[in-house]
Coordinates of C-alpha atoms in Angstrom, one line a residue:
M32 CA 72.0 172.3 96.5
A33 CA 69.6 174.1 94.2
D34 CA 70.5 175.2 90.8
K35 CA 71.4 178.9 90.9
R36 CA 70.1 179.7 87.3
V37 CA 66.4 179.4 87.9
D38 CA 63.1 181.0 87.1
S39 CA 62.3 184.0 89.4
G40 CA 58.7 184.3 88.3
S41 CA 55.5 182.5 88.9
E42 CA 54.6 181.2 85.5
S43 CA 55.0 177.5 85.0
D44 CA 55.8 177.8 81.3
S45 CA 58.9 179.9 81.8
T46 CA 61.8 179.3 79.3
E47 CA 64.3 179.5 82.1
E48 CA 65.6 176.5 84.0
P49 CA 63.3 175.6 86.9
V50 CA 64.1 175.2 90.6
V51 CA 64.7 171.5 90.9
G52 CA 65.8 170.7 94.5
N53 CA 66.1 171.9 98.1
V54 CA 69.0 174.0 99.3
N55 CA 71.3 171.9 101.5
K56 CA 73.2 173.8 104.2
F57 CA 73.7 176.6 101.6
A58 CA 75.7 179.6 102.8
V59 CA 74.7 182.8 101.2
V60 CA 77.8 185.1 100.9
P61 CA 78.3 188.5 99.2
P62 CA 79.4 188.6 95.6
N63 CA 83.1 188.0 95.0
Y64 CA 83.5 186.8 98.5
S65 CA 85.8 183.7 98.9
G66 CA 86.7 181.7 101.9
K67 CA 84.8 180.1 104.8
P68 CA 81.5 181.8 105.6
K69 CA 81.7 184.3 108.5
K70 CA 79.3 184.7 111.3
G71 CA 76.3 186.5 109.9
H72 CA 76.6 184.8 106.5
L73 CA 73.3 183.0 106.7
I74 CA 73.1 179.2 106.1
F75 CA 69.8 178.0 104.7
D76 CA 68.7 174.4 104.7
A77 CA 65.5 172.6 103.5
C78 CA 66.9 169.1 103.1
F79 CA 64.8 167.5 105.8
E80 CA 61.4 165.9 105.9
S81 CA 58.7 168.2 104.6
G82 CA 61.3 170.8 103.9
N83 CA 60.9 173.2 100.9
L84 CA 63.2 176.0 99.7
G85 CA 64.7 175.8 96.3
R86 CA 67.0 178.8 95.9
V87 CA 68.3 181.8 97.8
D88 CA 69.6 185.0 96.1
Y89 CA 71.8 187.6 97.9
I90 CA 70.4 191.1 97.3
T91 CA 72.1 193.2 100.0
E92 CA 73.6 192.3 103.3
I93 CA 70.2 192.4 104.9
E94 CA 67.9 191.3 102.0
Y95 CA 67.5 187.9 100.4
D96 CA 65.2 186.6 97.6
L97 CA 63.8 183.1 98.4
F98 CA 62.4 180.7 95.8
I99 CA 59.9 177.9 96.7
R100 CA 60.8 174.6 95.1
P101 CA 57.9 173.4 92.9
D102 CA 56.1 170.2 93.6
T103 CA 58.1 167.2 92.3
C104 CA 57.4 166.6 88.6
N105 CA 54.9 169.5 88.5
P106 CA 56.1 173.1 88.3
R107 CA 52.6 174.5 88.6
F108 CA 52.4 174.4 92.4
R109 CA 54.6 176.7 94.5
V110 CA 53.0 177.5 97.9
W111 CA 54.5 175.5 100.7
F112 CA 57.8 176.5 102.3
N113 CA 59.6 175.1 105.3
F114 CA 63.3 175.9 105.9
T115 CA 65.9 176.7 108.6
V116 CA 68.4 179.5 108.9
E117 CA 71.5 179.4 111.1
N118 CA 75.0 181.0 111.5
V119 CA 73.3 184.2 112.5
K120 CA 74.7 187.1 114.5
S121 CA 72.9 188.5 117.6
D122 CA 70.4 191.2 116.6
Q123 CA 71.0 190.6 112.9
R124 CA 68.2 192.2 110.9
V125 CA 67.0 190.7 107.6
I126 CA 64.3 191.0 105.0
F127 CA 63.2 187.8 103.3
N128 CA 61.3 188.0 100.0
I129 CA 59.5 184.9 98.8
V130 CA 59.2 185.7 95.2
N131 CA 57.7 182.8 93.2
F132 CA 54.3 181.9 94.6
S133 CA 52.1 180.2 92.1
K134 CA 48.9 181.6 93.6
T135 CA 48.1 185.3 93.7
K136 CA 45.0 185.2 95.8
S137 CA 46.2 184.5 99.3
L138 CA 45.4 184.8 103.0
Y139 CA 48.5 187.0 103.2
R140 CA 46.1 189.7 102.0
D141 CA 44.0 189.2 105.1
G142 CA 46.8 189.2 107.7
M143 CA 48.2 185.7 107.6
T144 CA 51.9 185.6 108.3
P145 CA 54.7 182.9 108.3
M146 CA 55.3 180.6 111.2
I147 CA 58.6 180.8 113.2
K148 CA 60.2 178.8 115.9
S149 CA 63.8 178.3 117.1
T150 CA 66.0 175.9 118.9
S151 CA 65.3 177.1 122.4
R152 CA 61.7 178.1 121.6
P153 CA 60.2 175.1 119.9
K154 CA 56.6 176.3 119.9
W155 CA 55.4 177.7 116.6
V156 CA 54.2 181.3 116.6
R157 CA 53.3 183.7 113.8
I158 CA 55.4 186.7 112.9
P159 CA 53.5 189.9 113.7
A160 CA 51.5 191.1 110.7
K161 CA 53.0 194.6 110.8
Y162 CA 56.3 193.1 109.6
V163 CA 54.8 191.2 106.7
Y164 CA 54.0 192.7 103.3
Y165 CA 52.2 191.1 100.3
Y166 CA 52.5 193.1 97.1
R167 CA 53.1 193.2 93.4
C168 CA 56.8 193.6 92.8
P169 CA 58.3 195.2 89.6
D170 CA 61.6 193.4 90.2
H171 CA 59.8 190.0 89.6
R172 CA 57.6 190.7 86.6
K173 CA 55.0 192.3 88.8
N174 CA 54.3 189.0 90.4
Y175 CA 53.1 188.9 94.0
V176 CA 55.8 188.7 96.6
M177 CA 55.6 188.2 100.3
S178 CA 58.3 190.1 102.2
F179 CA 58.9 189.9 105.9
A180 CA 61.3 191.6 108.3
F181 CA 62.9 189.7 111.1
V182 CA 65.6 190.0 113.8
F183 CA 67.7 187.0 114.8
D184 CA 68.0 187.7 118.5
R185 CA 70.2 184.8 119.6
E186 CA 73.5 183.9 118.0
D187 CA 73.6 180.1 118.5
E188 CA 70.0 179.4 117.6
V189 CA 68.7 177.6 114.5
Y190 CA 65.5 179.3 113.3
Q191 CA 62.8 177.6 111.3
F192 CA 60.2 179.3 109.1
S193 CA 57.2 177.6 107.6
Y194 CA 54.0 178.4 105.6
C195 CA 51.8 176.8 108.3
Y196 CA 52.2 174.4 111.2
P197 CA 54.1 171.3 109.8
Y198 CA 52.7 167.9 110.3
S199 CA 55.1 165.3 108.9
Y200 CA 54.8 161.6 107.9
T201 CA 57.1 160.7 110.8
R202 CA 55.0 162.6 113.3
L203 CA 51.9 160.6 112.1
Q204 CA 53.8 157.3 112.4
N205 CA 54.9 158.1 115.9
Y206 CA 51.4 159.1 116.9
L207 CA 49.9 155.9 115.5
D208 CA 52.6 153.8 117.1
N209 CA 51.7 155.3 120.5
L210 CA 48.1 154.6 119.9
E211 CA 48.8 151.0 119.2
K212 CA 50.8 150.7 122.4
R213 CA 47.7 151.5 124.4
N214 CA 46.1 148.2 123.3
Y215 CA 42.6 149.5 122.9
D216 CA 40.2 146.6 122.1
F217 CA 38.2 149.0 120.0
L218 CA 41.1 150.2 117.8
H219 CA 42.6 148.3 114.9
R220 CA 45.5 149.6 112.7
E221 CA 46.3 148.0 109.4
L222 CA 48.3 148.6 106.3
L223 CA 46.2 149.4 103.3
C224 CA 49.2 149.5 100.9
L225 CA 52.7 151.0 100.4
T226 CA 53.3 154.1 98.4
V227 CA 55.6 154.4 95.4
Q228 CA 58.5 155.2 97.8
Q229 CA 57.4 152.3 100.1
R230 CA 55.8 154.4 102.8
R231 CA 52.8 153.2 104.8
L232 CA 49.2 154.0 104.0
D233 CA 47.5 153.4 107.3
L234 CA 43.9 152.5 108.0
L235 CA 42.4 152.9 111.5
T236 CA 39.2 151.1 112.5
I237 CA 37.5 152.4 115.6
A238 CA 34.4 150.5 116.9
S239 CA 33.3 148.5 119.8
P240 CA 34.4 144.8 119.4
D241 CA 30.9 143.8 120.5
L242 CA 29.4 145.9 117.7
Q243 CA 31.6 144.2 115.2
A244 CA 31.0 140.7 116.6
S245 CA 27.3 140.7 117.3
A246 CA 25.5 143.1 115.0
N247 CA 22.5 141.6 113.3
E248 CA 21.8 144.5 111.0
K249 CA 24.0 146.7 108.8
L250 CA 26.7 148.6 110.6
K251 CA 26.6 152.4 110.1
T252 CA 30.1 153.1 108.7
V253 CA 31.9 156.4 108.5
L254 CA 35.0 156.9 106.4
I255 CA 37.3 159.9 107.0
T256 CA 40.4 160.7 104.9
A257 CA 43.0 163.5 105.2
R258 CA 46.1 164.9 103.6
V259 CA 45.5 164.1 99.9
H260 CA 47.1 167.5 99.4
P261 CA 50.4 167.3 101.3
G262 CA 50.8 171.0 102.1
E263 CA 47.4 171.2 103.7
T264 CA 48.8 170.4 107.2
P265 CA 45.8 171.7 109.2
S266 CA 43.8 168.7 107.9
S267 CA 46.1 166.4 109.8
F268 CA 45.5 168.3 113.1
V269 CA 41.8 168.1 112.5
C270 CA 42.1 164.3 111.8
Q271 CA 44.1 163.8 115.0
G272 CA 41.4 165.6 116.9
V273 CA 38.8 163.2 115.5
I274 CA 40.9 160.2 116.5
D275 CA 41.8 161.6 119.9
F276 CA 38.1 162.1 120.7
L277 CA 36.9 158.7 119.4
V278 CA 39.5 156.7 121.4
S279 CA 38.9 158.8 124.6
N280 CA 36.9 157.9 127.6
H281 CA 34.5 160.7 126.9
P282 CA 30.9 159.4 127.3
I283 CA 29.9 160.6 123.8
A284 CA 32.9 158.8 122.3
K285 CA 31.8 155.6 124.1
V286 CA 28.3 156.0 122.6
L287 CA 29.7 156.5 119.1
R288 CA 31.9 153.4 119.4
E289 CA 29.0 151.3 120.5
H290 CA 26.8 152.3 117.5
L291 CA 29.2 153.2 114.6
V292 CA 32.2 151.9 112.7
F293 CA 34.8 154.6 112.0
K294 CA 37.3 154.0 109.2
I295 CA 40.1 156.6 109.1
V296 CA 42.9 157.1 106.6
P297 CA 45.0 159.8 108.2
M298 CA 47.4 160.5 105.3
L299 CA 46.5 159.8 101.7
N300 CA 49.7 161.2 100.2
P301 CA 52.6 160.1 102.4
D302 CA 55.2 160.6 99.7
G303 CA 54.1 164.2 98.9
V304 CA 54.1 165.0 102.6
Y305 CA 57.6 163.6 103.1
L306 CA 58.9 165.5 100.1
G307 CA 57.5 168.9 101.1
N308 CA 55.1 169.2 98.2
Y309 CA 52.1 171.5 98.4
R310 CA 49.5 169.6 96.3
C311 CA 51.0 166.7 94.3
S312 CA 52.3 163.2 94.8
L313 CA 55.9 162.1 94.1
M314 CA 55.0 161.7 90.4
G315 CA 53.4 165.1 90.1
F316 CA 49.7 164.0 90.2
D317 CA 47.1 166.0 92.1
L318 CA 45.6 162.9 93.6
N319 CA 42.3 164.6 94.3
R320 CA 41.6 164.7 90.6
H321 CA 42.1 161.0 90.0
W322 CA 39.5 159.3 92.1
Q323 CA 37.4 158.2 89.1
E324 CA 40.0 155.7 87.7
P325 CA 43.0 155.6 90.1
S326 CA 46.0 153.6 88.8
P327 CA 47.5 150.9 91.1
W328 CA 51.0 152.0 90.1
A329 CA 50.6 155.8 89.7
H330 CA 48.0 156.4 92.5
P331 CA 48.3 153.4 94.8
T332 CA 46.9 155.1 97.8
L333 CA 43.8 156.2 96.0
Y334 CA 43.4 152.8 94.4
A335 CA 43.6 151.0 97.8
T336 CA 41.3 153.5 99.5
K337 CA 38.6 153.4 96.8
N338 CA 38.7 149.6 96.7
L339 CA 38.2 149.6 100.5
L340 CA 35.2 151.9 100.2
M341 CA 33.6 149.9 97.3
E342 CA 34.1 146.7 99.3
L343 CA 32.4 148.2 102.3
D344 CA 29.6 149.4 100.1
R345 CA 29.1 145.9 98.7
N346 CA 29.4 144.2 102.1
Q347 CA 26.0 143.1 103.4
K348 CA 27.1 143.9 107.0
H349 CA 28.1 147.6 106.3
D350 CA 26.0 150.6 105.5
M351 CA 28.4 153.2 104.1
D352 CA 26.8 156.3 105.5
F353 CA 29.4 159.1 105.5
Y354 CA 32.5 160.0 103.6
I355 CA 34.4 163.1 104.7
D356 CA 37.6 164.3 103.1
L357 CA 39.6 166.8 105.2
H358 CA 41.4 169.7 103.6
A359 CA 42.8 173.2 104.3
H360 CA 41.9 176.3 102.4
S361 CA 44.3 179.0 101.3
T362 CA 41.9 181.9 100.6
L363 CA 38.9 181.6 103.0
M364 CA 38.4 181.9 106.7
N365 CA 36.8 179.4 109.2
G366 CA 35.9 175.8 108.7
F367 CA 33.2 174.9 106.2
M368 CA 32.0 172.1 103.9
Y369 CA 31.5 171.4 100.3
G370 CA 28.8 169.0 99.3
N371 CA 27.2 167.6 96.1
I372 CA 24.1 168.5 94.2
Y373 CA 21.9 165.5 93.6
D374 CA 18.8 165.1 91.3
D375 CA 17.2 163.3 94.2
A376 CA 15.6 166.3 96.1
E377 CA 15.3 164.3 99.3
R378 CA 19.0 163.3 99.3
Y379 CA 20.0 166.8 98.5
E380 CA 18.0 168.2 101.5
R381 CA 19.2 165.4 103.8
Q382 CA 22.8 166.2 103.3
S383 CA 22.3 169.8 104.4
V384 CA 21.6 168.6 108.0
F385 CA 25.1 167.6 109.1
P386 CA 26.8 171.0 108.3
K387 CA 24.0 172.7 110.3
L388 CA 24.6 170.4 113.3
L389 CA 28.4 170.9 113.0
C390 CA 27.8 174.7 113.0
S391 CA 25.9 174.4 116.3
N392 CA 28.8 172.6 117.9
A393 CA 31.8 174.4 116.5
E394 CA 32.1 178.2 116.8
D395 CA 34.6 178.3 114.0
F396 CA 32.4 176.6 111.4
S397 CA 30.8 178.8 108.8
L398 CA 27.5 178.0 107.1
S399 CA 27.9 181.0 104.8
N400 CA 31.0 179.5 103.3
T401 CA 29.5 176.0 103.0
N402 CA 28.1 175.2 99.6
F403 CA 26.9 172.4 97.4
N404 CA 28.0 172.2 93.8
R405 CA 28.7 170.0 90.8
D406 CA 31.5 172.0 89.2
A407 CA 33.1 170.2 86.2
V408 CA 36.6 170.9 87.5
K409 CA 35.8 169.0 90.7
A410 CA 34.7 165.9 88.9
G411 CA 37.7 163.8 89.9
T412 CA 37.6 164.7 93.6
G413 CA 36.8 162.2 96.3
R414 CA 33.6 164.0 97.2
R415 CA 32.2 164.1 93.7
T416 CA 33.4 160.6 92.6
L417 CA 32.3 158.7 95.7
G418 CA 29.0 160.7 95.9
S419 CA 28.1 159.2 92.5
C420 CA 29.3 155.7 93.4
L421 CA 27.6 155.5 96.8
D422 CA 23.9 155.9 96.2
E423 CA 22.8 156.8 99.8
S424 CA 26.0 158.1 101.4
H425 CA 26.7 161.6 102.6
C426 CA 29.9 162.8 100.9
Y427 CA 31.6 166.0 102.0
T428 CA 34.8 167.9 101.8
L429 CA 35.6 169.6 105.1
E430 CA 37.8 172.7 104.6
V431 CA 39.6 174.7 107.3
S432 CA 41.4 177.9 106.9
F433 CA 45.2 178.0 106.9
F434 CA 44.9 181.2 109.0
S435 CA 42.0 182.2 111.1
Y436 CA 38.3 182.0 111.9
Q437 CA 35.6 184.4 113.0
T438 CA 33.5 183.1 115.9
N439 CA 29.8 182.6 115.4
T440 CA 29.0 184.5 118.7
T441 CA 31.3 187.5 118.7
G442 CA 32.5 187.8 115.2
Q443 CA 36.1 188.2 116.5
S444 CA 38.9 187.0 114.3
M445 CA 41.0 184.4 115.9
P446 CA 44.1 182.8 114.4
Y447 CA 44.1 179.1 114.3
T448 CA 46.5 177.2 116.5
E449 CA 47.3 173.5 116.5
E450 CA 44.9 173.0 119.4
A451 CA 42.1 174.9 117.6
Y452 CA 42.4 172.7 114.6
M453 CA 42.2 169.6 116.8
K454 CA 39.3 171.1 118.6
L455 CA 37.4 171.3 115.2
G456 CA 38.2 167.6 114.8
R457 CA 36.7 166.8 118.2
N458 CA 33.6 168.8 117.4
L459 CA 33.3 167.0 114.0
A460 CA 33.4 163.6 115.8
R461 CA 30.8 164.5 118.4
T462 CA 28.4 165.9 115.8
F463 CA 27.8 162.3 114.6
L464 CA 25.9 161.8 117.9
D465 CA 23.7 164.8 117.1
Y466 CA 23.0 163.4 113.6
Y467 CA 22.2 159.9 114.6
K468 CA 20.0 161.0 117.5
L469 CA 18.1 163.2 115.1
T470 CA 17.6 160.3 112.7
G471 CA 16.5 158.0 115.6
F472 CA 19.4 155.6 115.1
I473 CA 20.8 156.4 118.6
S474 CA 18.4 156.9 121.5
A475 CA 17.3 160.6 121.9
K476 CA 17.4 160.3 125.7
P477 CA 20.6 158.5 126.8
S478 CA 21.0 157.8 130.5
S479 CA 22.9 160.1 132.8
S480 CA 25.7 157.5 132.8
V481 CA 26.2 158.2 129.0
V482 CA 25.8 162.0 128.9
P483 CA 27.1 163.7 132.0
K484 CA 25.2 166.3 133.9
I485 CA 26.5 169.9 133.8
S486 CA 27.8 169.6 137.3
G487 CA 29.3 166.1 136.8
Q488 CA 32.9 165.3 136.2
G489 CA 32.2 163.2 133.1
G490 CA 34.8 160.9 131.5
Q491 CA 38.4 161.5 130.9
G492 CA 40.1 162.8 127.8
S493 CA 42.5 160.8 125.7
N494 CA 45.4 162.2 127.7
G495 CA 44.0 160.9 131.0
N496 CA 43.0 164.3 132.3
G497 CA 39.4 164.8 133.5
G498 CA 37.0 166.0 130.9
G499 CA 33.5 165.9 129.7
T500 CA 32.0 168.2 132.3
G501 CA 28.8 169.7 131.0
A502 CA 28.9 167.8 127.7
A503 CA 25.2 168.1 127.3
Q504 CA 22.4 170.3 128.6
G505 CA 18.7 169.4 129.1
G506 CA 16.0 170.7 126.9
A507 CA 15.8 171.1 123.2
R508 CA 17.4 174.5 122.6
G509 CA 18.4 175.6 119.2
S510 CA 21.5 177.3 118.1
R511 CA 22.1 180.0 115.5
G512 CA 24.2 179.7 112.4
D513 CA 26.2 182.5 110.7
N514 CA 23.1 184.0 109.2
G515 CA 21.5 184.4 112.7
R516 CA 18.6 182.1 112.0
P517 CA 18.0 179.0 114.2
T518 CA 19.7 176.0 112.6
A519 CA 18.2 172.5 112.2
G520 CA 19.4 169.5 114.0
L521 CA 17.9 169.3 117.5
E522 CA 17.1 165.8 118.5
P523 CA 13.4 165.6 119.3
G524 CA 12.6 165.6 123.0
G525 CA 16.2 165.1 124.0
S526 CA 19.4 166.9 125.0
R527 CA 21.5 168.8 122.5
V528 CA 25.2 168.0 122.9
Q529 CA 27.2 171.1 123.3
G530 CA 30.5 171.9 121.6
D531 CA 33.9 171.0 122.8
G532 CA 34.2 173.6 125.5
N533 CA 34.7 171.0 128.2
F534 CA 36.5 168.0 126.6
N535 CA 39.6 168.9 128.5
P536 CA 39.9 171.5 131.3
R537 CA 43.2 172.7 129.8
K538 CA 41.8 173.0 126.3
D539 CA 38.7 175.2 126.6
D540 CA 37.9 178.4 124.8
R541 CA 39.6 180.6 127.3
F542 CA 42.8 178.6 127.1
G543 CA 42.6 178.8 123.3
R544 CA 42.2 182.5 123.3
K545 CA 45.2 183.0 125.6
L546 CA 47.2 180.7 123.4
S547 CA 46.2 182.7 120.3
E548 CA 47.1 185.9 122.1
Q549 CA 50.5 184.5 123.0
N550 CA 51.1 183.4 119.4
N551 CA 50.5 186.9 118.2
R552 CA 53.0 188.4 120.7
V553 CA 56.2 187.3 119.1
G554 CA 58.0 190.2 120.7
S555 CA 57.6 188.4 124.0
S556 CA 59.6 185.4 122.6
Y557 CA 61.8 187.0 120.0
S558 CA 63.5 190.4 119.9
D559 CA 61.2 193.3 119.0
L560 CA 61.7 194.1 115.3
P561 CA 62.6 197.6 114.1
S562 CA 60.2 199.8 112.4
Q563 CA 59.5 199.6 108.6
Q564 CA 61.4 202.8 108.0
Q565 CA 64.5 201.4 109.8
I566 CA 64.4 198.1 108.0
F567 CA 63.6 199.3 104.5
S568 CA 65.7 202.4 104.3
G569 CA 69.1 202.7 102.6
H570 CA 69.0 199.9 100.0
P571 CA 67.8 199.6 96.4
R572 CA 64.2 198.6 97.2
D573 CA 63.2 201.2 99.7
N574 CA 60.8 202.8 97.2
R575 CA 58.8 199.7 96.4
R576 CA 55.1 199.5 97.0
L577 CA 54.4 197.8 100.3

């Protein structure tokens, strides 16, 4: 159970005792109450994988102050939360105030809300924005507080609240185990190293066995990593989308496997993920600032991954062409990329092509948010470090919003779902075909057996359902980026591969929109919440600024 005498602010140099652990089946009862907790005395728990809640304070019978537990060995980072509440009464109304965020700039200002699910409704949905408030609170040294009102509508339910869709270490291991059971001849899983707490750092290699066995020239190699920051769970969904597409029977996936070697490290910080940290490892290191000289004992996952990359770069059979590190962003919308600035003008211009191609394939990708820099504070990141180590490689950070995106076509704001994140991953994977067709490495005019016609049925998705219909259209038509100008990246004289609209009939844009609409209508799954006046009247904080 968390220490009750803790810092209630958001400054890491507080003289008060910090929050040091997660609450463990902690019953919150009124002051001076003794005896067994009654029904309605809420029981909070975060002692589970990827859980985070350090302290709960009783304010009134309907209001509670919640404190995020800082990352282990690093009090600076307090963003991720993931906890359960039980022992509720039917129609019990509450206000939860999360009071010690370490970041003031947040997507909560733009309408983001916490995630909620319960025992009988295991699908994550967002609490409606009209019940969530983000404001400076005088009771907490004018720090920013996120308050939300909620009604527990079913008495025997366990409710779970989270900052974003969780994606745990165990979930990844189960996913990889299931992939292995399929016995694909083009998929190889290996252990790169063990973490400080003896968890697996997995490496997937996806490539045609014929390509690996008989290639007479250097193999174009792509390395993709994710989850160096453990709280950035959307990156895991994007990474799974990449893997799902590459191992599928989709014609484009087959072409990619026949021409390229994909190396994927799905989770660079397994200990941090397991512990429920937001940014740091078990030992309190922000791993994405230690790529320059990683330690084999303090940063074993970086050490092993960087050694792998350097070995591939030295290997005469491999051409390290791409490195992409997947992240999630807490203040911006859409997906977008960060790249490096190089003194070599040709290399600098060449690296701008891939983001433009991705923008033409993914409606949620933003060219206006994409930028290239050499900021000093980013010097230890994977993108910057490896960009300087690998002379000819394209090194990017792909960011995706924790919250939502505006479409390139309509400008409509759409909250991200798990499926939408994975869709971005699939579009990322298929963009490699556009790029290598543009450079001439892959034939600009594949046969109809490779790229299906619009009316064809195409291949099957990774789940066995029919997919791939209309994966490409004839002609060399351009697409428009966020600025409305035609983007580069059409393969000369060939077909331009379209986005992911037809990878799976149950996962097209219309399905995604319906899913997002359902996620925003929490009232259809949980009891409708009372009005702000009803919830916030009659207790000491009803005059606060909301």
